[in-house]
Amino acid sequence: MADKTSLRVTVDIFSGRENPTLELRGRDAKVATSLLKPTKRKKREKIPPISHLGYRGLIVEQTTSRGKVSKTMRILNGSLITPTRGIRLVGNDFEDFICGSTGPIRRIKFKKNFQKFVWRELIKYREWVIEWPYWKHIPKCKPCKCAPIYEPNWWNDGYGGQKQPNNNCYNYATNYRTDTFAQPGKASGSMYTSLTCGAVRPAAIRDDLIDKPSANNKCPTEGHLVALVVGPGWDYHWYRKDENGCWSHKPGGTPVTNLDNSGNKIHDPRTADRGSYTDFCTFMIVKHGHIKIR
Amino acid sequence: MWLGGILIFSGKPNPTWPIDKKTAEKLEQIWNSLRQLSEKPQTKSVLGYNGCFLKKDGNHIWVVNEKIVTLQTKYGIKSRLDKNGKFEELLRNSAPSGFFENLIEK
């Protein structure tokens, strides 16, 4: 008995207008189905975002002889994406077969040169994907066993609370709640006198933080690592390296966060988006119980 | 006593200014006219401007940022939409002249 399974292919390309659809039967359906076999067992962990203006792939629905949809998948840049089985590689042959100059896409009576339009968009997508910045190795945070645990909820009791508005970046980085918006050097009787690295760093040393400019983002054997940055003439700011090895901070009286000004996780405060806090001063070590801040 | 302030510094204390009764009443009127949000808004914190605040007797604090005004009291938190930015504008304009220019260390 002949296989009456057919494929419905939707070209996902428009934002406002309805996407055009194509029915594949007989030989075309057979060829297309054979091109959907995964080429590698290994799953891909990530793909660029699908919410993108322009070509977003082909949505394939396998329909049975009774017209029921049995499987739905998206083919995008050689990846087969299903909600249940994740992302697998199938190669570019399926998209090339459907969208190529001799492919079934020519049957879509949509607008003049539609095949050429889709092909151009598909190539544009493939070129964009190569440049997609997140293929690059994203550094992982190496845990620091002596560092404080990242527990923002403990600090974030709201602007009307006791902890959040009265403890600043210095309190948070040193993991020392004073409820006084602590200032470097104040506890030792000699606060910083200007907003420069040269003034804030010695003030923190007077509070018994240990200057470690050579720390190079590595966990110390004792205590935990903090980092001082300054917006010259404006303000200073502190980050701390948590037990999970990533950095977090508390911008003044606002909530604790582990994101920088661009919304990215902080792997290294030297390279994070720090807004107007342009000067990276130094890494320092906080030995638990050794420091005094006020 | 009413106090206005700006959430802008991370290390240094944030600057504040006193707010007269008339302005405070006007701000309360605007607050009462704003539409309540059904969902709790996401609060984010960045280095730099994070909004302005209004404090009343240390029991009430309104924080306005990105067109959302949030009031926190001992009874809980309410958030409303400042669609036209009126609350934030009046609060910011109540600062003494030259206040924002003087934020940078001379």
CSV table of C-alpha atoms in Angstrom, one decimal:
chain,number,residue,atom,x,y,z
A,1,MET,CA,0.0,0.0,0.0
A,2,ALA,CA,1.3,3.4,-0.9
A,3,ASP,CA,2.4,5.7,1.9
A,4,LYS,CA,-0.1,8.5,2.0
A,5,THR,CA,1.7,10.5,4.7
A,6,SER,CA,2.1,14.1,3.7
A,7,LEU,CA,4.0,17.1,5.0
A,8,ARG,CA,2.7,20.6,5.5
A,9,VAL,CA,5.5,23.1,5.4
A,10,THR,CA,5.1,26.7,6.6
A,11,VAL,CA,7.8,29.2,5.8
A,12,ASP,CA,8.2,31.2,9.0
A,13,ILE,CA,9.3,34.6,7.7
A,14,PHE,CA,6.7,37.3,8.2
A,15,SER,CA,5.9,39.2,11.3
A,16,GLY,CA,2.5,40.8,10.5
A,17,ARG,CA,1.3,38.9,7.5
A,18,GLU,CA,0.3,35.2,7.6
A,19,ASN,CA,3.1,32.9,6.7
A,20,PRO,CA,2.7,31.0,3.4
A,21,THR,CA,2.2,27.2,3.5
A,22,LEU,CA,3.0,24.4,1.2
A,23,GLU,CA,1.6,20.8,1.0
A,24,LEU,CA,4.1,18.0,0.1
A,25,ARG,CA,2.8,14.7,-1.2
A,26,GLY,CA,4.1,11.7,-3.0
A,27,ARG,CA,7.7,11.8,-4.2
A,28,ASP,CA,8.4,15.3,-2.7
A,29,ALA,CA,7.1,14.2,0.7
A,30,LYS,CA,9.3,11.0,0.6
A,31,VAL,CA,12.4,13.0,-0.4
A,32,ALA,CA,11.7,15.6,2.2
A,33,THR,CA,11.1,13.0,5.0
A,34,SER,CA,14.4,11.3,4.2
A,35,LEU,CA,16.2,14.6,4.7
A,36,LEU,CA,14.8,15.0,8.2
A,37,LYS,CA,16.9,12.1,9.6
A,38,PRO,CA,19.3,13.4,12.3
A,39,THR,CA,22.9,13.3,11.1
A,40,LYS,CA,24.3,13.3,14.6
A,41,ARG,CA,23.0,11.8,17.8
A,42,LYS,CA,24.6,14.5,19.9
A,43,LYS,CA,22.1,17.2,20.8
A,44,ARG,CA,22.9,20.9,20.3
A,45,GLU,CA,22.8,22.8,23.5
A,46,LYS,CA,21.9,26.2,22.1
A,47,ILE,CA,20.8,27.9,19.0
A,48,PRO,CA,20.5,31.6,18.2
A,49,PRO,CA,17.2,33.2,19.2
A,50,ILE,CA,14.2,32.3,16.9
A,51,SER,CA,12.4,35.6,17.7
A,52,HIS,CA,14.1,37.4,14.9
A,53,LEU,CA,12.8,39.5,12.1
A,54,GLY,CA,13.2,37.7,8.8
A,55,TYR,CA,13.7,34.0,8.1
A,56,ARG,CA,13.0,31.9,11.2
A,57,GLY,CA,12.9,28.5,9.6
A,58,LEU,CA,10.4,26.0,8.2
A,59,ILE,CA,7.7,24.6,10.4
A,60,VAL,CA,7.0,21.0,9.3
A,61,GLU,CA,3.8,19.2,10.3
A,62,GLN,CA,3.6,15.5,9.4
A,63,THR,CA,0.0,14.6,8.6
A,64,THR,CA,-1.4,11.1,8.4
A,65,SER,CA,-3.6,9.8,5.6
A,66,ARG,CA,-6.6,10.9,7.7
A,67,GLY,CA,-5.2,14.5,7.7
A,68,LYS,CA,-4.3,14.4,11.4
A,69,VAL,CA,-1.1,16.2,12.4
A,70,SER,CA,1.2,13.6,14.0
A,71,LYS,CA,4.4,15.5,14.5
A,72,THR,CA,5.4,19.2,14.4
A,73,MET,CA,8.9,20.4,14.2
A,74,ARG,CA,11.0,23.5,13.2
A,75,ILE,CA,13.9,23.2,10.8
A,76,LEU,CA,16.2,26.1,11.1
A,77,ASN,CA,19.8,26.4,9.8
A,78,GLY,CA,20.3,22.6,9.8
A,79,SER,CA,18.8,22.0,13.2
A,80,LEU,CA,15.6,20.1,13.9
A,81,ILE,CA,13.8,21.6,16.9
A,82,THR,CA,11.0,19.8,18.7
A,83,PRO,CA,9.5,20.8,22.0
A,84,THR,CA,9.9,17.3,23.4
A,85,ARG,CA,13.2,16.1,22.0
A,86,GLY,CA,15.2,19.3,22.0
A,87,ILE,CA,17.6,20.3,19.2
A,88,ARG,CA,19.2,17.8,16.8
A,89,LEU,CA,21.3,18.3,13.7
A,90,VAL,CA,19.9,17.3,10.3
A,91,GLY,CA,22.1,19.4,8.0
A,92,ASN,CA,21.0,22.0,5.5
A,93,ASP,CA,19.7,19.6,2.8
A,94,PHE,CA,16.0,19.9,3.9
A,95,GLU,CA,15.9,23.7,3.7
A,96,ASP,CA,18.0,23.6,0.5
A,97,PHE,CA,15.6,21.1,-1.1
A,98,ILE,CA,12.4,23.1,-0.1
A,99,CYS,CA,13.7,26.6,-0.7
A,100,GLY,CA,16.2,26.0,-3.5
A,101,SER,CA,15.7,27.4,-7.1
A,102,THR,CA,14.2,24.0,-8.2
A,103,GLY,CA,12.4,23.3,-4.9
A,104,PRO,CA,8.7,22.9,-4.1
A,105,ILE,CA,8.6,26.4,-2.7
A,106,ARG,CA,8.1,27.6,-6.3
A,107,ARG,CA,4.5,26.2,-6.1
A,108,ILE,CA,3.6,28.8,-3.5
A,109,LYS,CA,1.6,31.4,-5.4
A,110,PHE,CA,2.3,34.2,-3.0
A,111,LYS,CA,4.2,37.0,-4.8
A,112,LYS,CA,6.5,37.3,-7.7
A,113,ASN,CA,10.0,35.9,-7.0
A,114,PHE,CA,8.9,34.6,-3.6
A,115,GLN,CA,11.5,31.7,-3.9
A,116,LYS,CA,14.3,34.2,-4.5
A,117,PHE,CA,13.1,36.4,-1.6
A,118,VAL,CA,13.1,33.4,0.9
A,119,TRP,CA,16.4,32.2,-0.4
A,120,ARG,CA,18.0,35.6,0.1
A,121,GLU,CA,16.6,35.7,3.7
A,122,LEU,CA,17.8,32.2,4.4
A,123,ILE,CA,21.3,33.0,3.3
A,124,LYS,CA,21.2,36.2,5.3
A,125,TYR,CA,20.2,34.2,8.4
A,126,ARG,CA,23.1,31.7,7.8
A,127,GLU,CA,25.6,34.5,7.6
A,128,TRP,CA,24.1,36.2,10.7
A,129,VAL,CA,24.4,32.9,12.6
A,130,ILE,CA,28.1,32.6,12.0
A,131,GLU,CA,28.6,36.0,13.5
A,132,TRP,CA,26.2,35.3,16.5
A,133,PRO,CA,28.4,36.4,19.4
A,134,TYR,CA,27.2,33.7,21.8
A,135,TRP,CA,28.8,30.9,20.0
A,136,LYS,CA,32.0,32.1,21.6
A,137,HIS,CA,33.1,30.4,24.7
A,138,ILE,CA,31.2,31.9,27.6
A,139,PRO,CA,33.5,31.6,30.7
A,140,LYS,CA,32.0,29.6,33.6
A,141,CYS,CA,32.3,30.8,37.1
A,142,LYS,CA,34.7,28.6,39.2
A,143,PRO,CA,33.3,28.2,42.7
A,144,CYS,CA,35.0,29.7,45.7
A,145,LYS,CA,34.4,27.6,48.8
A,146,CYS,CA,35.1,30.3,51.4
A,147,ALA,CA,33.0,33.0,49.8
A,148,PRO,CA,29.6,34.2,50.8
A,149,ILE,CA,26.5,32.5,49.3
A,150,TYR,CA,24.6,34.5,46.8
A,151,GLU,CA,21.3,35.1,48.6
A,152,PRO,CA,19.8,38.3,47.3
A,153,ASN,CA,16.5,37.9,49.1
A,154,TRP,CA,18.1,38.2,52.5
A,155,TRP,CA,19.2,41.8,51.6
A,156,ASN,CA,16.3,42.8,49.4
A,157,ASP,CA,13.6,43.7,51.8
A,158,GLY,CA,12.4,46.6,49.8
A,159,TYR,CA,12.9,50.4,49.9
A,160,GLY,CA,10.8,50.6,53.0
A,161,GLY,CA,12.7,47.7,54.7
A,162,GLN,CA,15.6,47.9,57.2
A,163,LYS,CA,18.4,46.1,55.2
A,164,GLN,CA,18.1,47.2,51.6
A,165,PRO,CA,18.0,51.0,51.9
A,166,ASN,CA,20.5,51.2,54.8
A,167,ASN,CA,23.3,49.0,53.4
A,168,ASN,CA,25.3,49.9,50.3
A,169,CYS,CA,27.7,48.2,48.0
A,170,TYR,CA,30.5,48.3,50.6
A,171,ASN,CA,28.3,46.5,53.2
A,172,TYR,CA,27.2,43.9,50.7
A,173,ALA,CA,30.7,43.3,49.2
A,174,THR,CA,32.2,42.9,52.7
A,175,ASN,CA,29.1,40.8,53.7
A,176,TYR,CA,28.8,43.1,56.8
A,177,ARG,CA,25.4,44.6,57.6
A,178,THR,CA,25.7,47.8,59.6
A,179,ASP,CA,22.4,49.6,58.5
A,180,THR,CA,24.5,52.8,58.2
A,181,PHE,CA,25.4,52.9,54.5
A,182,ALA,CA,29.0,52.1,55.5
A,183,GLN,CA,31.9,54.3,54.1
A,184,PRO,CA,35.4,53.1,53.5
A,185,GLY,CA,37.7,54.4,56.3
A,186,LYS,CA,35.0,55.7,58.6
A,187,ALA,CA,35.4,53.0,61.2
A,188,SER,CA,39.1,53.7,61.4
A,189,GLY,CA,38.4,57.4,61.9
A,190,SER,CA,39.7,58.5,58.5
A,191,MET,CA,37.3,58.3,55.6
A,192,TYR,CA,38.3,58.8,52.0
A,193,THR,CA,38.7,62.5,51.0
A,194,SER,CA,38.1,62.3,47.3
A,195,LEU,CA,36.4,59.9,44.8
A,196,THR,CA,39.5,58.4,43.2
A,197,CYS,CA,41.1,54.9,43.4
A,198,GLY,CA,44.0,56.6,45.2
A,199,ALA,CA,41.8,57.8,48.0
A,200,VAL,CA,39.2,55.0,48.4
A,201,ARG,CA,41.6,52.1,48.3
A,202,PRO,CA,43.8,53.2,51.3
A,203,ALA,CA,40.6,54.0,53.2
A,204,ALA,CA,39.4,50.4,52.7
A,205,ILE,CA,42.9,49.1,53.8
A,206,ARG,CA,42.4,51.1,57.0
A,207,ASP,CA,39.2,49.1,57.6
A,208,ASP,CA,41.5,46.0,57.3
A,209,LEU,CA,40.6,44.8,53.8
A,210,ILE,CA,43.7,43.4,52.2
A,211,ASP,CA,44.8,44.9,48.9
A,212,LYS,CA,45.4,42.1,46.3
A,213,PRO,CA,45.8,43.8,42.9
A,214,SER,CA,47.4,40.6,41.5
A,215,ALA,CA,44.3,38.4,42.4
A,216,ASN,CA,43.3,38.2,38.8
A,217,ASN,CA,39.8,37.0,39.6
A,218,LYS,CA,41.0,34.0,41.5
A,219,CYS,CA,39.5,32.9,44.8
A,220,PRO,CA,41.8,33.5,47.8
A,221,THR,CA,42.6,30.5,50.1
A,222,GLU,CA,41.1,32.4,53.0
A,223,GLY,CA,38.3,35.0,53.0
A,224,HIS,CA,36.6,36.2,49.8
A,225,LEU,CA,37.5,38.5,46.9
A,226,VAL,CA,36.0,41.9,46.4
A,227,ALA,CA,36.7,44.5,43.7
A,228,LEU,CA,36.7,48.3,43.9
A,229,VAL,CA,35.8,50.5,41.0
A,230,VAL,CA,35.4,54.3,40.9
A,231,GLY,CA,33.6,56.9,38.7
A,232,PRO,CA,36.2,59.7,39.3
A,233,GLY,CA,34.7,62.6,41.1
A,234,TRP,CA,31.3,60.8,41.1
A,235,ASP,CA,31.1,57.7,43.4
A,236,TYR,CA,32.8,54.4,44.2
A,237,HIS,CA,31.4,50.9,43.9
A,238,TRP,CA,32.2,47.4,45.2
A,239,TYR,CA,31.6,43.9,43.8
A,240,ARG,CA,32.0,40.6,45.6
A,241,LYS,CA,32.8,37.1,44.3
A,242,ASP,CA,30.3,34.7,45.7
A,243,GLU,CA,30.6,31.0,46.6
A,244,ASN,CA,29.3,30.1,43.1
A,245,GLY,CA,32.4,31.9,41.6
A,246,CYS,CA,30.3,34.6,39.9
A,247,TRP,CA,30.2,38.2,41.0
A,248,SER,CA,27.3,40.1,42.5
A,249,HIS,CA,26.7,43.6,43.8
A,250,LYS,CA,24.3,46.0,45.4
A,251,PRO,CA,24.1,49.4,43.7
A,252,GLY,CA,23.5,51.6,46.8
A,253,GLY,CA,20.0,51.3,48.4
A,254,THR,CA,18.7,49.2,45.4
A,255,PRO,CA,18.3,45.4,45.4
A,256,VAL,CA,21.2,43.0,45.2
A,257,THR,CA,21.8,41.7,41.7
A,258,ASN,CA,24.2,39.4,39.9
A,259,LEU,CA,23.8,41.3,36.6
A,260,ASP,CA,25.8,44.2,35.1
A,261,ASN,CA,24.3,47.3,33.4
A,262,SER,CA,23.8,45.3,30.2
A,263,GLY,CA,21.9,42.6,32.0
A,264,ASN,CA,24.7,40.1,31.7
A,265,LYS,CA,26.1,37.8,34.4
A,266,ILE,CA,29.3,39.1,35.9
A,267,HIS,CA,32.2,36.7,35.3
A,268,ASP,CA,34.8,39.4,35.9
A,269,PRO,CA,34.2,43.0,37.1
A,270,ARG,CA,37.0,44.2,35.0
A,271,THR,CA,35.1,43.5,31.9
A,272,ALA,CA,31.5,44.0,33.1
A,273,ASP,CA,29.3,46.9,32.0
A,274,ARG,CA,29.9,49.3,34.9
A,275,GLY,CA,28.1,52.4,33.6
A,276,SER,CA,30.0,55.5,34.7
A,277,TYR,CA,32.2,53.6,37.2
A,278,THR,CA,35.0,53.6,34.6
A,279,ASP,CA,38.1,53.1,36.7
A,280,PHE,CA,38.9,49.6,37.9
A,281,CYS,CA,41.0,50.1,41.0
A,282,THR,CA,41.9,46.7,42.5
A,283,PHE,CA,40.9,43.4,43.9
A,284,MET,CA,40.9,43.1,47.7
A,285,ILE,CA,40.4,40.2,50.2
A,286,VAL,CA,37.9,40.3,53.0
A,287,LYS,CA,38.9,38.0,55.8
A,288,HIS,CA,35.8,37.2,57.8
A,289,GLY,CA,35.8,38.7,61.2
A,290,HIS,CA,39.0,40.7,60.6
A,291,ILE,CA,37.5,43.9,59.1
A,292,LYS,CA,35.6,46.7,60.7
A,293,ILE,CA,33.3,49.0,58.8
A,294,ARG,CA,30.8,51.7,59.8
B,1,MET,CA,8.1,65.6,57.4
B,2,TRP,CA,8.4,64.9,53.7
B,3,LEU,CA,11.7,64.2,52.0
B,4,GLY,CA,12.5,63.7,48.3
B,5,GLY,CA,15.6,61.9,47.1
B,6,ILE,CA,17.3,60.4,44.1
B,7,LEU,CA,18.6,56.8,43.8
B,8,ILE,CA,21.8,57.4,42.0
B,9,PHE,CA,24.9,56.5,44.0
B,10,SER,CA,26.2,53.1,45.0
B,11,GLY,CA,28.7,54.0,47.7
B,12,LYS,CA,28.0,57.5,48.8
B,13,PRO,CA,24.7,58.2,50.5
B,14,ASN,CA,22.0,59.3,48.1
B,15,PRO,CA,21.2,63.0,48.2
B,16,THR,CA,17.8,64.2,49.6
B,17,TRP,CA,15.8,67.5,49.8
B,18,PRO,CA,12.9,68.6,51.9
B,19,ILE,CA,9.5,68.8,50.3
B,20,ASP,CA,6.9,71.4,51.2
B,21,LYS,CA,3.4,70.4,52.3
B,22,LYS,CA,1.7,71.8,49.1
B,23,THR,CA,3.9,69.7,46.8
B,24,ALA,CA,3.5,66.7,49.0
B,25,GLU,CA,-0.3,67.0,48.8
B,26,LYS,CA,-0.1,67.4,45.1
B,27,LEU,CA,2.1,64.2,44.8
B,28,GLU,CA,-0.4,62.3,47.0
B,29,GLN,CA,-3.2,63.5,44.7
B,30,ILE,CA,-1.3,62.3,41.6
B,31,TRP,CA,-0.7,59.0,43.4
B,32,ASN,CA,-4.4,58.6,44.2
B,33,SER,CA,-5.2,59.1,40.5
B,34,LEU,CA,-2.9,56.5,39.1
B,35,ARG,CA,-4.0,53.1,37.9
B,36,GLN,CA,-3.1,50.2,40.1
B,37,LEU,CA,-1.0,47.5,38.6
B,38,SER,CA,-2.3,44.0,39.0
B,39,GLU,CA,1.1,42.4,38.7
B,40,LYS,CA,4.1,43.0,40.9
B,41,PRO,CA,6.6,44.9,38.7
B,42,GLN,CA,10.1,43.6,38.3
B,43,THR,CA,12.6,45.7,40.2
B,44,LYS,CA,16.0,46.0,38.7
B,45,SER,CA,19.0,47.8,39.9
B,46,VAL,CA,21.7,49.2,37.8
B,47,LEU,CA,24.8,51.4,38.4
B,48,GLY,CA,23.5,55.0,37.9
B,49,TYR,CA,20.0,56.3,38.0
B,50,ASN,CA,17.4,54.0,39.6
B,51,GLY,CA,14.6,56.5,40.1
B,52,CYS,CA,13.5,59.1,42.7
B,53,PHE,CA,11.8,58.6,46.1
B,54,LEU,CA,9.5,60.4,48.4
B,55,LYS,CA,9.5,59.7,52.1
B,56,LYS,CA,6.8,60.6,54.6
B,57,ASP,CA,7.6,60.3,58.4
B,58,GLY,CA,9.8,57.3,57.7
B,59,ASN,CA,6.7,55.1,57.4
B,60,HIS,CA,5.8,55.6,53.8
B,61,ILE,CA,8.2,55.5,50.9
B,62,TRP,CA,7.2,56.0,47.2
B,63,VAL,CA,9.8,55.0,44.6
B,64,VAL,CA,9.3,56.0,41.0
B,65,ASN,CA,11.3,54.7,38.1
B,66,GLU,CA,10.4,53.9,34.5
B,67,LYS,CA,6.8,55.1,34.9
B,68,ILE,CA,6.1,52.8,37.8
B,69,VAL,CA,5.4,54.2,41.3
B,70,THR,CA,5.7,51.8,44.2
B,71,LEU,CA,4.5,52.7,47.7
B,72,GLN,CA,5.9,50.6,50.5
B,73,THR,CA,4.4,50.9,54.0
B,74,LYS,CA,4.4,48.5,57.0
B,75,TYR,CA,1.1,47.1,55.6
B,76,GLY,CA,2.6,46.1,52.2
B,77,ILE,CA,3.5,47.2,48.7
B,78,LYS,CA,1.3,48.8,46.0
B,79,SER,CA,2.4,49.7,42.5
B,80,ARG,CA,0.8,52.1,40.1
B,81,LEU,CA,1.4,53.2,36.5
B,82,ASP,CA,2.7,56.8,36.1
B,83,LYS,CA,1.8,56.7,32.4
B,84,ASN,CA,2.4,60.4,31.7
B,85,GLY,CA,5.4,60.6,34.1
B,86,LYS,CA,3.6,63.3,36.2
B,87,PHE,CA,4.6,61.9,39.6
B,88,GLU,CA,8.3,61.6,38.7
B,89,GLU,CA,8.3,65.0,37.0
B,90,LEU,CA,6.8,66.9,39.9
B,91,LEU,CA,9.0,65.0,42.4
B,92,ARG,CA,12.2,65.8,40.4
B,93,ASN,CA,11.2,69.4,39.9
B,94,SER,CA,10.7,69.9,43.6
B,95,ALA,CA,14.5,69.6,44.1
B,96,PRO,CA,16.2,72.9,44.8
B,97,SER,CA,17.7,74.7,41.8
B,98,GLY,CA,21.2,73.5,41.0
B,99,PHE,CA,20.6,70.3,43.0
B,100,PHE,CA,21.4,67.8,40.1
B,101,GLU,CA,24.3,69.9,38.8
B,102,ASN,CA,26.0,69.7,42.2
B,103,LEU,CA,26.0,65.9,42.3
B,104,ILE,CA,29.4,65.8,40.7
B,105,GLU,CA,32.3,66.4,43.0
B,106,LYS,CA,33.9,69.8,42.3
